Short mmCIF file of N, CA and C in Angstrom, two decimals:
data_model
loop_
_atom_site.label_atom_id
_atom_site.label_comp_id
_atom_site.label_asym_id
_atom_site.label_seq_id
_atom_site.Cartn_x
_atom_site.Cartn_y
_atom_site.Cartn_z
N LEU A 20 92.91 35.05 64.96
CA LEU A 20 92.60 34.97 65.16
C LEU A 20 92.08 33.50 65.19
N LEU A 21 92.46 32.06 66.11
CA LEU A 21 92.18 30.96 65.87
C LEU A 21 90.49 30.43 64.99
N PRO A 22 90.62 29.73 64.66
CA PRO A 22 89.58 29.50 64.00
C PRO A 22 88.65 29.01 65.71
N GLY A 23 87.36 28.60 65.44
CA GLY A 23 86.54 28.50 66.74
C GLY A 23 86.74 29.45 68.10
N THR A 24 87.70 30.35 67.66
CA THR A 24 88.22 31.20 69.15
C THR A 24 86.88 32.39 69.01
N PRO A 25 86.19 32.11 70.24
CA PRO A 25 85.15 33.80 70.57
C PRO A 25 85.47 35.00 70.00
N THR A 26 84.95 36.44 69.61
CA THR A 26 85.30 37.05 69.37
C THR A 26 83.91 38.37 70.67
N THR A 27 84.60 39.42 70.77
CA THR A 27 83.63 40.17 71.10
C THR A 27 82.91 41.51 70.56
N GLU A 28 83.19 41.36 69.08
CA GLU A 28 83.08 41.70 68.27
C GLU A 28 81.59 41.88 68.01
N GLY A 29 80.69 43.09 68.15
CA GLY A 29 78.52 43.19 67.89
C GLY A 29 78.30 42.83 69.07
N LEU A 30 79.17 41.79 70.27
CA LEU A 30 78.90 41.35 71.49
C LEU A 30 78.41 42.02 72.42
N ILE A 31 76.98 42.54 73.75
CA ILE A 31 76.83 43.08 74.48
C ILE A 31 77.08 42.44 75.94
N ALA A 32 77.97 43.32 76.69
CA ALA A 32 78.24 42.38 77.76
C ALA A 32 76.71 42.20 78.63
N PRO A 33 76.49 41.26 78.95
CA PRO A 33 74.74 41.24 79.90
C PRO A 33 75.63 41.94 80.51
N PRO A 34 73.99 42.76 81.67
CA PRO A 34 74.27 43.95 83.07
C PRO A 34 74.43 43.59 83.82
N ASN A 35 74.67 42.07 83.81
CA ASN A 35 75.38 41.44 85.71
C ASN A 35 76.88 41.46 85.91
N SER A 36 77.34 41.16 84.30
CA SER A 36 78.51 41.47 84.06
C SER A 36 79.66 43.20 84.35
N PRO A 37 80.76 42.67 84.68
CA PRO A 37 81.22 43.86 85.02
C PRO A 37 82.02 44.45 83.88
N GLN A 38 81.61 45.68 84.10
CA GLN A 38 82.54 46.52 83.44
C GLN A 38 83.99 47.02 83.67
N PRO A 39 85.10 46.91 82.09
CA PRO A 39 86.62 46.73 82.49
C PRO A 39 86.89 48.42 82.83
N ASN A 40 87.35 48.50 83.99
CA ASN A 40 87.41 50.27 84.59
C ASN A 40 88.70 51.05 83.06
N PRO A 41 88.26 52.10 82.52
CA PRO A 41 89.17 52.60 82.15
C PRO A 41 90.33 52.70 82.37
N PRO A 42 91.73 52.56 82.48
CA PRO A 42 92.58 53.20 82.52
C PRO A 42 93.06 53.93 83.05
N THR A 43 93.85 54.32 84.30
CA THR A 43 93.23 55.97 85.29
C THR A 43 95.26 57.25 84.34
N ILE A 44 94.14 58.33 83.58
CA ILE A 44 95.72 58.65 83.90
C ILE A 44 95.45 60.03 84.50
N THR A 45 96.74 60.37 84.55
CA THR A 45 96.95 60.82 86.22
C THR A 45 97.66 62.11 85.17
N PRO A 46 96.48 63.59 84.90
CA PRO A 46 97.34 64.65 84.52
C PRO A 46 98.22 65.62 85.23
N MET A 47 99.09 66.31 84.82
CA MET A 47 99.49 67.12 85.56
C MET A 47 98.98 67.92 86.80
N ASP A 48 99.49 68.10 87.57
CA ASP A 48 98.45 68.96 88.91
C ASP A 48 98.56 70.26 88.59
N ASN A 49 97.70 70.11 88.12
CA ASN A 49 97.45 71.85 88.39
C ASN A 49 97.49 73.22 89.42
N ASP A 50 97.02 72.47 90.55
CA ASP A 50 96.79 72.91 91.75
C ASP A 50 97.29 72.82 92.78
N MET A 51 99.09 72.95 92.28
CA MET A 51 99.59 72.97 93.22
C MET A 51 100.66 74.57 92.81
N PRO A 52 101.38 74.74 94.38
CA PRO A 52 101.45 76.97 93.51
C PRO A 52 102.65 76.89 92.94
N GLU A 53 102.22 78.31 91.92
CA GLU A 53 103.09 78.72 90.25
C GLU A 53 103.65 78.85 90.91
N GLU A 54 104.57 79.55 91.51
CA GLU A 54 105.31 80.04 92.23
C GLU A 54 106.18 79.75 93.93
N LYS A 55 106.91 79.21 93.80
CA LYS A 55 107.45 78.94 95.33
C LYS A 55 107.94 80.03 96.45
N PRO A 56 107.03 80.65 97.27
CA PRO A 56 107.93 81.07 98.53
C PRO A 56 109.65 81.28 98.50
N THR A 57 109.48 82.73 98.98
CA THR A 57 111.34 82.44 99.50
C THR A 57 111.76 82.10 100.49
N LEU A 58 112.42 81.85 100.26
CA LEU A 58 112.90 80.86 101.83
C LEU A 58 112.84 81.50 102.57
N PHE A 59 112.35 80.98 103.98
CA PHE A 59 112.68 82.04 105.48
C PHE A 59 113.21 81.63 106.32
N TRP A 60 114.52 82.03 106.33
CA TRP A 60 116.10 81.71 107.61
C TRP A 60 115.31 81.93 108.52
N GLY A 61 114.89 82.85 109.15
CA GLY A 61 114.25 83.09 110.86
C GLY A 61 115.60 83.66 111.95
N ASP A 62 116.34 84.34 111.21
CA ASP A 62 117.38 85.25 111.92
C ASP A 62 116.75 86.89 112.24
N ILE A 63 116.63 86.27 113.30
CA ILE A 63 116.19 88.15 113.90
C ILE A 63 116.72 89.19 112.96
N GLY A 64 118.22 89.18 112.73
CA GLY A 64 119.67 90.07 112.45
C GLY A 64 119.29 89.85 110.71
N CYS A 65 118.23 88.78 110.13
CA CYS A 65 117.96 88.96 108.56
C CYS A 65 117.04 89.92 108.32
N ALA A 66 118.13 91.10 108.06
CA ALA A 66 116.85 92.39 107.28
C ALA A 66 115.82 92.16 106.50
N GLY A 67 114.93 92.81 107.04
CA GLY A 67 113.81 92.55 105.70
C GLY A 67 112.58 91.54 105.33
N GLU A 68 113.44 90.39 106.26
CA GLU A 68 112.43 89.38 107.00
C GLU A 68 111.47 89.79 107.96
N ASP A 69 110.05 88.92 107.39
CA ASP A 69 108.78 89.10 108.20
C ASP A 69 108.50 87.96 108.64
N PRO A 70 107.58 87.68 109.57
CA PRO A 70 107.63 85.95 109.47
C PRO A 70 106.39 85.97 109.12
N GLN A 71 105.48 86.85 109.82
CA GLN A 71 103.90 87.19 109.10
C GLN A 71 103.84 86.98 107.91
N ASP A 72 104.89 87.61 106.86
CA ASP A 72 104.77 88.07 105.61
C ASP A 72 104.95 86.72 105.36
N PHE A 73 105.92 86.31 105.65
CA PHE A 73 106.46 84.31 104.39
C PHE A 73 104.98 83.69 105.16
N ASN A 74 104.51 84.10 106.57
CA ASN A 74 103.38 82.68 106.71
C ASN A 74 102.29 83.14 105.36
N ASN A 75 102.34 84.38 105.58
CA ASN A 75 101.05 85.49 103.70
C ASN A 75 101.92 84.00 102.66
N SER A 76 103.02 84.20 102.65
CA SER A 76 102.88 84.27 101.05
C SER A 76 102.75 83.19 101.12
N ILE A 77 102.98 82.01 101.75
CA ILE A 77 102.93 80.18 101.83
C ILE A 77 101.33 80.24 101.87
N GLU A 78 100.20 81.07 102.46
CA GLU A 78 99.05 81.27 102.01
C GLU A 78 98.30 81.02 101.13
N LEU A 79 99.46 82.11 100.75
CA LEU A 79 98.53 83.02 99.08
C LEU A 79 98.80 82.08 98.07
N CYS A 80 100.47 81.12 98.02
CA CYS A 80 100.38 79.73 97.35
C CYS A 80 99.37 79.16 97.38
N PHE A 81 97.93 78.85 97.91
CA PHE A 81 97.13 77.76 97.69
C PHE A 81 95.83 78.71 97.40
N ILE A 82 95.98 79.77 97.46
CA ILE A 82 94.58 80.74 97.15
C ILE A 82 94.40 80.14 96.21
N GLY A 83 92.73 79.43 95.84
CA GLY A 83 92.42 79.77 94.21
C GLY A 83 92.22 77.89 93.63
N LYS A 84 93.19 76.95 94.69
CA LYS A 84 93.90 76.17 94.22
C LYS A 84 92.09 75.59 95.07
N ALA A 85 91.86 74.42 94.42
CA ALA A 85 90.56 73.29 94.31
C ALA A 85 91.09 72.59 95.34
N ASN A 86 92.37 71.83 94.92
CA ASN A 86 92.43 70.01 95.83
C ASN A 86 93.77 70.36 96.94
N THR A 87 94.25 71.73 98.10
CA THR A 87 94.68 71.32 98.35
C THR A 87 94.37 70.98 99.53
N THR A 88 94.95 70.59 99.94
CA THR A 88 95.03 69.62 101.72
C THR A 88 96.09 70.48 102.38
N ASP A 89 95.93 70.26 103.76
CA ASP A 89 96.56 70.52 105.40
C ASP A 89 97.50 69.96 104.82
N THR A 90 97.73 69.02 104.41
CA THR A 90 99.13 67.94 103.55
C THR A 90 100.50 68.84 103.09
N ASP A 91 99.19 69.07 102.12
CA ASP A 91 100.16 69.72 100.72
C ASP A 91 100.77 71.46 101.92
N ARG A 92 99.81 72.11 102.87
CA ARG A 92 100.66 73.14 103.15
C ARG A 92 101.01 73.36 104.01
N ILE A 93 101.39 72.40 104.82
CA ILE A 93 102.05 71.56 105.48
C ILE A 93 103.69 71.77 105.16
N ALA A 94 103.69 70.72 104.37
CA ALA A 94 104.67 70.24 103.05
C ALA A 94 105.44 71.46 102.57
N THR A 95 104.56 72.60 102.19
CA THR A 95 104.97 73.82 101.59
C THR A 95 105.16 74.35 102.36
N LEU A 96 105.26 74.70 103.70
CA LEU A 96 105.73 75.25 105.10
C LEU A 96 107.10 74.70 105.30
N LYS A 97 107.06 73.84 105.31
CA LYS A 97 108.26 72.87 105.57
C LYS A 97 109.48 73.20 104.43
N LEU A 98 108.80 73.05 103.48
CA LEU A 98 110.16 72.92 102.29
C LEU A 98 110.71 74.37 102.32
N SER A 99 109.75 75.83 102.25
CA SER A 99 110.14 76.10 102.83
C SER A 99 111.07 77.56 103.80
N LEU A 100 110.89 76.61 104.77
CA LEU A 100 111.67 77.02 105.81
C LEU A 100 112.44 76.87 105.75
N LYS A 101 113.94 77.44 105.97
CA LYS A 101 115.79 77.26 105.84
C LYS A 101 116.52 76.54 107.09
N ILE A 102 115.52 76.95 108.03
CA ILE A 102 115.68 76.08 109.20
C ILE A 102 114.87 74.06 109.25
N GLY A 103 115.40 73.76 109.50
CA GLY A 103 114.24 72.40 109.86
C GLY A 103 113.63 72.55 110.78
N SER A 104 112.13 72.72 110.29
CA SER A 104 111.41 73.28 111.15
C SER A 104 109.61 72.87 111.37
N LEU A 105 108.50 72.95 111.37
CA LEU A 105 107.48 72.15 112.00
C LEU A 105 106.25 73.34 111.60
N LYS A 106 105.09 73.38 110.90
CA LYS A 106 104.49 74.99 111.52
C LYS A 106 104.21 74.57 113.12
N ALA A 107 104.19 74.71 113.68
CA ALA A 107 103.74 74.20 115.35
C ALA A 107 104.89 75.35 115.42
N ALA A 108 106.21 74.49 115.56
CA ALA A 108 107.11 75.42 115.66
C ALA A 108 107.18 76.66 115.60
N PHE A 109 106.84 77.20 114.50
CA PHE A 109 106.88 78.10 113.47
C PHE A 109 106.10 79.25 114.54
N ASP A 110 105.35 78.92 114.80
CA ASP A 110 103.50 79.24 114.82
C ASP A 110 104.30 79.72 116.94
N LEU A 111 104.59 78.58 117.31
CA LEU A 111 105.05 79.16 118.89
C LEU A 111 106.18 80.07 118.88
N ARG A 112 107.10 79.99 117.71
CA ARG A 112 107.80 80.90 117.62
C ARG A 112 107.61 82.34 117.44
N TRP A 113 107.22 82.34 116.48
CA TRP A 113 106.55 83.90 116.32
C TRP A 113 104.38 84.51 116.35
N LEU A 114 103.73 84.48 116.71
CA LEU A 114 102.74 84.31 116.81
C LEU A 114 102.34 85.47 116.80
N GLU A 115 101.54 85.24 115.65
CA GLU A 115 100.08 86.37 115.11
C GLU A 115 99.84 87.33 115.45
N ARG A 116 100.09 88.35 114.83
CA ARG A 116 100.48 89.64 115.29
C ARG A 116 98.57 90.33 115.12
N VAL A 117 97.58 90.61 116.59
CA VAL A 117 96.58 91.56 116.62
C VAL A 117 96.11 92.49 116.23
N ILE A 118 95.73 93.31 115.44
CA ILE A 118 95.74 94.08 115.16
C ILE A 118 95.12 95.06 115.02
N ALA A 119 95.07 96.10 116.49
CA ALA A 119 94.02 96.91 117.49
C ALA A 119 92.74 97.99 116.01
N ALA A 120 91.53 97.14 115.96
CA ALA A 120 90.91 98.01 114.61
C ALA A 120 90.92 99.91 115.44
N LYS A 121 91.19 100.52 114.86
CA LYS A 121 90.68 102.64 114.95
C LYS A 121 89.19 102.74 115.65
N THR A 122 88.67 103.29 116.35
CA THR A 122 87.57 103.74 117.03
C THR A 122 87.48 104.78 115.13
N THR A 123 86.37 104.86 115.80
CA THR A 123 86.14 106.20 114.33
C THR A 123 86.53 107.64 114.84
N GLU A 124 87.18 108.12 115.85
CA GLU A 124 87.22 108.16 115.88
C GLU A 124 88.79 109.17 115.88
N GLU A 125 89.17 107.88 115.95
CA GLU A 125 90.86 107.76 115.99
C GLU A 125 90.84 107.74 114.94
N LYS A 126 90.26 107.41 113.32
CA LYS A 126 90.60 107.79 112.36
C LYS A 126 90.03 108.88 111.67
N MET A 127 88.41 110.06 111.98
CA MET A 127 88.83 111.22 112.23
C MET A 127 89.64 112.42 112.47
N SER A 128 90.76 111.85 113.86
CA SER A 128 91.49 112.43 114.21
C SER A 128 92.81 112.48 112.91
N THR A 129 93.11 111.19 112.35
CA THR A 129 93.92 110.72 111.37
C THR A 129 93.99 111.44 110.46
N LEU A 130 92.69 111.86 109.66
CA LEU A 130 92.89 112.05 108.53
C LEU A 130 92.60 113.29 109.12
N MET A 131 92.18 114.40 110.60
CA MET A 131 92.85 115.93 110.16
C MET A 131 93.70 116.59 110.76
N ALA A 132 94.82 115.07 110.80
CA ALA A 132 95.88 115.62 111.35
C ALA A 132 96.62 115.68 109.78
N ALA A 133 96.51 114.87 109.35
CA ALA A 133 97.22 115.28 107.47
C ALA A 133 97.03 116.47 107.22
N GLU A 134 98.30 117.11 107.20
CA GLU A 134 98.71 118.00 106.71
C GLU A 134 99.64 118.07 106.26
N LEU A 135 99.49 119.55 104.89
CA LEU A 135 100.89 119.16 104.19
C LEU A 135 101.50 121.22 104.43
N LYS A 136 103.06 120.79 105.33
CA LYS A 136 102.93 122.53 105.39
C LYS A 136 103.94 122.77 103.76
N SER A 137 103.72 123.99 103.62
CA SER A 137 104.03 124.97 102.88
C SER A 137 106.15 124.11 102.40
N LYS A 138 106.60 124.55 103.31
CA LYS A 138 108.42 124.48 103.27
C LYS A 138 107.96 122.64 103.01
N ASP A 139 106.96 121.87 103.01
CA ASP A 139 107.32 120.02 101.75
C ASP A 139 106.92 120.28 100.36
N VAL A 140 106.18 121.13 100.01
CA VAL A 140 105.87 121.60 98.67
C VAL A 140 106.92 121.58 97.95
N GLY A 141 107.25 120.86 96.89
CA GLY A 141 107.74 120.81 95.63
C GLY A 141 109.06 119.37 95.95
N LYS A 142 109.02 119.45 97.10
CA LYS A 142 109.54 117.98 97.84
C LYS A 142 109.35 116.78 97.18
N ARG A 143 110.42 115.61 96.76
CA ARG A 143 109.97 114.57 96.61
C ARG A 143 110.55 113.36 98.38
N VAL A 144 109.38 112.50 98.36
CA VAL A 144 109.56 111.81 99.09
C VAL A 144 109.14 110.81 98.66
N THR A 145 109.46 109.72 99.60
CA THR A 145 109.89 108.01 99.32
C THR A 145 109.17 107.24 100.34
N ILE A 146 107.66 106.88 99.59
CA ILE A 146 106.75 106.16 100.56
C ILE A 146 107.05 104.42 99.12
N ASN A 147 106.91 103.64 100.58
CA ASN A 147 107.18 102.30 99.62
C ASN A 147 107.75 101.91 98.73
N ARG A 148 108.82 102.65 98.82
CA ARG A 148 110.43 102.96 97.90
C ARG A 148 110.05 103.05 97.16
N VAL A 149 108.97 104.31 96.36
CA VAL A 149 108.88 104.80 95.37
C VAL A 149 109.04 105.95 95.25
N GLU A 150 109.67 106.88 94.64
CA GLU A 150 109.19 108.44 95.09
C GLU A 150 108.48 109.04 94.57
N GLU A 151 107.57 109.97 94.99
CA GLU A 151 107.02 110.54 94.61
C GLU A 151 106.96 112.76 95.09
N TRP A 152 106.16 113.10 94.16
CA TRP A 152 106.43 114.30 94.82
C TRP A 152 105.33 114.32 96.29
N SER A 153 105.44 115.16 96.93
CA SER A 153 104.63 115.57 98.85
C SER A 153 103.58 115.52 98.43
N HIS A 154 102.95 116.67 97.58
CA HIS A 154 101.24 116.85 97.32
C HIS A 154 100.86 114.98 96.54
N ILE A 155 101.35 114.87 95.93
CA ILE A 155 101.28 113.25 95.99
C ILE A 155 100.58 112.57 96.68
N ALA A 156 101.95 112.50 97.19
CA ALA A 156 101.84 111.24 98.57
C ALA A 156 100.22 111.76 99.29
N TRP A 157 100.16 113.27 99.46
CA TRP A 157 99.32 113.74 100.74
C TRP A 157 98.15 113.16 100.48
N ALA A 158 98.14 113.10 99.08
CA ALA A 158 96.05 113.18 98.09
C ALA A 158 95.98 111.75 98.90
N ASP A 159 97.55 111.05 98.31
CA ASP A 159 97.41 109.21 98.39
C ASP A 159 96.68 108.68 99.40
N ARG A 160 97.57 109.40 100.98
CA ARG A 160 96.79 109.12 101.96
C ARG A 160 95.93 109.80 102.80
N VAL A 161 94.60 111.18 101.80
CA VAL A 161 93.90 111.47 102.31
C VAL A 161 92.77 110.75 101.88
N GLU A 162 92.88 110.22 100.38
CA GLU A 162 92.18 109.55 100.29
C GLU A 162 91.99 108.46 100.81
N HIS A 163 93.02 107.45 100.65
CA HIS A 163 92.98 106.13 101.43
C HIS A 163 91.54 105.94 102.87
N LEU A 164 92.85 107.32 104.03
CA LEU A 164 92.11 108.09 104.97
C LEU A 164 90.05 107.75 104.92
N THR A 165 90.28 108.46 104.01
CA THR A 165 88.87 108.56 103.45
C THR A 165 88.14 107.43 103.48
N GLY A 166 88.54 106.65 102.81
CA GLY A 166 87.75 105.35 102.91
C GLY A 166 86.85 104.12 103.92
N ALA A 167 87.83 104.73 104.83
CA ALA A 167 87.74 104.56 106.50
C ALA A 167 86.95 104.67 106.95
N ILE A 168 86.38 105.80 106.37
CA ILE A 168 85.35 107.43 107.40
C ILE A 168 83.82 107.08 106.42
N LEU A 169 82.97 106.93 107.00
CA LEU A 169 81.74 107.98 106.44
C LEU A 169 81.59 109.21 106.20
N ASP A 170 81.62 109.97 105.31
CA ASP A 170 81.60 110.97 104.87
C ASP A 170 80.87 111.43 103.35
N SER A 171 79.86 110.55 103.52
CA SER A 171 78.50 110.47 102.44
C SER A 171 78.42 111.94 101.77
N GLU A 172 78.02 112.65 102.58
CA GLU A 172 77.75 114.27 102.22
C GLU A 172 79.34 115.15 102.02
N ARG A 173 80.04 114.21 101.58
CA ARG A 173 81.77 115.23 101.90
C ARG A 173 81.39 116.75 102.59
N LEU A 174 81.07 116.37 103.58
CA LEU A 174 81.12 117.78 104.61
C LEU A 174 82.65 117.69 105.18
N LEU A 175 83.44 117.00 105.11
CA LEU A 175 84.30 117.06 105.80
C LEU A 175 85.90 117.36 104.65
N ILE A 176 85.16 117.63 103.17
CA ILE A 176 86.87 118.01 101.87
C ILE A 176 87.42 119.36 102.71
N ASN A 177 85.92 120.28 102.46
CA ASN A 177 86.80 121.73 102.90
C ASN A 177 87.24 121.40 104.30
N GLN A 178 87.12 120.88 105.67
CA GLN A 178 87.59 121.36 106.55
C GLN A 178 90.03 120.28 106.06
N VAL A 179 89.49 119.14 105.71
CA VAL A 179 91.05 119.46 104.81
C VAL A 179 91.37 119.78 104.31
N ARG A 180 91.15 120.12 103.42
CA ARG A 180 91.59 121.12 102.00
C ARG A 180 92.69 122.14 103.17
N LYS A 181 91.29 123.00 104.20
CA LYS A 181 92.44 123.60 105.02
C LYS A 181 93.73 123.91 105.73
N LYS A 182 94.09 122.27 104.57
CA LYS A 182 95.60 121.51 105.79
C LYS A 182 96.41 121.06 104.69
N LEU A 183 96.25 121.78 103.80
CA LEU A 183 96.93 122.64 102.59
C LEU A 183 97.63 123.67 102.77
N PRO A 184 99.12 124.13 101.81
CA PRO A 184 98.98 125.72 102.27
C PRO A 184 98.20 126.55 101.01
N ARG A 185 98.10 127.43 101.51
CA ARG A 185 97.77 128.67 101.24
C ARG A 185 97.24 128.38 99.46
N ALA A 186 98.71 128.95 98.99
CA ALA A 186 98.66 128.35 97.31
C ALA A 186 98.40 127.51 96.05
N MET A 187 97.88 126.41 97.16
CA MET A 187 97.17 125.25 96.52
C MET A 187 96.36 125.36 96.79
N CYS A 188 94.80 126.25 97.54
CA CYS A 188 94.30 125.72 97.98
C CYS A 188 93.34 126.86 96.44
N ASP A 189 94.00 127.90 96.48
CA ASP A 189 93.88 129.06 95.91
C ASP A 189 93.85 128.07 94.87
N LEU A 190 94.65 127.28 93.91
CA LEU A 190 94.46 126.79 92.90
C LEU A 190 93.26 125.48 92.86
N LEU A 191 92.44 125.05 93.24
CA LEU A 191 92.10 124.48 93.61
C LEU A 191 90.47 125.18 93.38
N GLY A 192 89.47 124.11 92.57
CA GLY A 192 87.48 124.71 93.20
C GLY A 192 87.60 123.20 93.57
N SER A 193 86.24 123.79 93.05
CA SER A 193 84.79 122.55 94.69
C SER A 193 85.33 120.79 93.71
N HIS A 194 85.06 120.76 94.78
CA HIS A 194 84.58 119.34 94.60
C HIS A 194 83.47 118.51 95.21
N SER A 195 82.98 117.58 94.54
CA SER A 195 81.74 117.38 95.08
C SER A 195 82.45 115.83 95.76
N SER A 196 83.33 114.61 95.46
CA SER A 196 83.52 114.13 96.08
C SER A 196 85.24 113.89 96.45
N TRP A 197 85.48 112.69 96.58
CA TRP A 197 86.73 112.89 98.07
C TRP A 197 88.12 112.25 97.26
N THR A 198 86.50 111.65 95.71
CA THR A 198 88.11 111.15 94.67
C THR A 198 88.22 112.11 94.16
N ALA A 199 87.36 113.33 93.20
CA ALA A 199 87.59 114.22 92.54
C ALA A 199 88.37 115.41 92.91
N PHE A 200 88.51 115.56 95.12
CA PHE A 200 89.02 116.36 95.37
C PHE A 200 90.84 115.83 95.25
N CYS A 201 90.94 114.81 95.57
CA CYS A 201 92.13 113.97 95.87
C CYS A 201 93.07 113.77 94.61
N GLN A 202 92.32 114.04 93.75
CA GLN A 202 92.32 113.86 92.16
C GLN A 202 92.97 115.26 92.17
N ALA A 203 92.82 116.39 92.24
CA ALA A 203 93.03 117.91 91.65
C ALA A 203 93.58 117.90 92.22
N VAL A 204 94.29 117.85 93.32
CA VAL A 204 95.68 117.83 94.73
C VAL A 204 97.02 117.00 93.37
N GLN A 205 96.16 115.83 93.15
CA GLN A 205 97.31 115.64 92.35
C GLN A 205 97.71 115.66 91.08
N ASP A 206 96.86 116.37 89.97
CA ASP A 206 97.33 117.01 89.41
C ASP A 206 97.74 118.36 88.97
N LEU A 207 97.81 119.40 90.33
CA LEU A 207 98.40 120.19 90.38
C LEU A 207 99.75 120.90 89.87
N PRO A 208 100.09 121.08 88.75
CA PRO A 208 102.10 121.19 88.57
C PRO A 208 102.88 122.16 89.38
N ILE A 209 103.68 120.83 89.46
CA ILE A 209 104.78 121.24 90.54
C ILE A 209 105.64 122.95 90.30
N GLU A 210 105.16 123.48 89.29
CA GLU A 210 105.51 124.48 88.89
C GLU A 210 104.56 125.81 89.25
N ARG A 211 103.65 125.13 89.02
CA ARG A 211 102.50 126.74 90.10
C ARG A 211 102.95 126.53 91.84
N ILE A 212 102.85 125.21 92.45
CA ILE A 212 102.49 125.18 93.19
C ILE A 212 104.24 125.46 94.33
#
């Protein structure tokens, strides 16, 4: 320092003086999608391409992301379309499907129709691209169906049990819950049924 140059060391700024702004540091944006969605072609002939699933994959990119704006969402959507299009055009072409809710009677009817025939026991079936034994797939389906029906007293277990082949029924004991019943069906050894 030159002689006579004032220093700021040990000085306190007067209350009305402006404080210097600290430099702005922009951190990496952790609120952007971590995985990019698969590109959407939009061709009707493109096998396995579901427009609603694609739209859902875009939305999943932003779940739990704090500072996502509509502009970010639209930009991600536009960048994910194989053909140059906007979301409005996408929504015009592929309207969201409205799923009709089933009544309790329809749910009950579906559960009561779940039958495992003797001729199907011991066979492998493919469910959602996974191969498994038919009795395991049946138990999974029944357990899923019972989740939609209020059967707190478990009165329907015996009725549904009658939908199994006799040889399987003989191997099953009594069960106090749907989970226990379905697990017992899944646990039946294939060589005994």
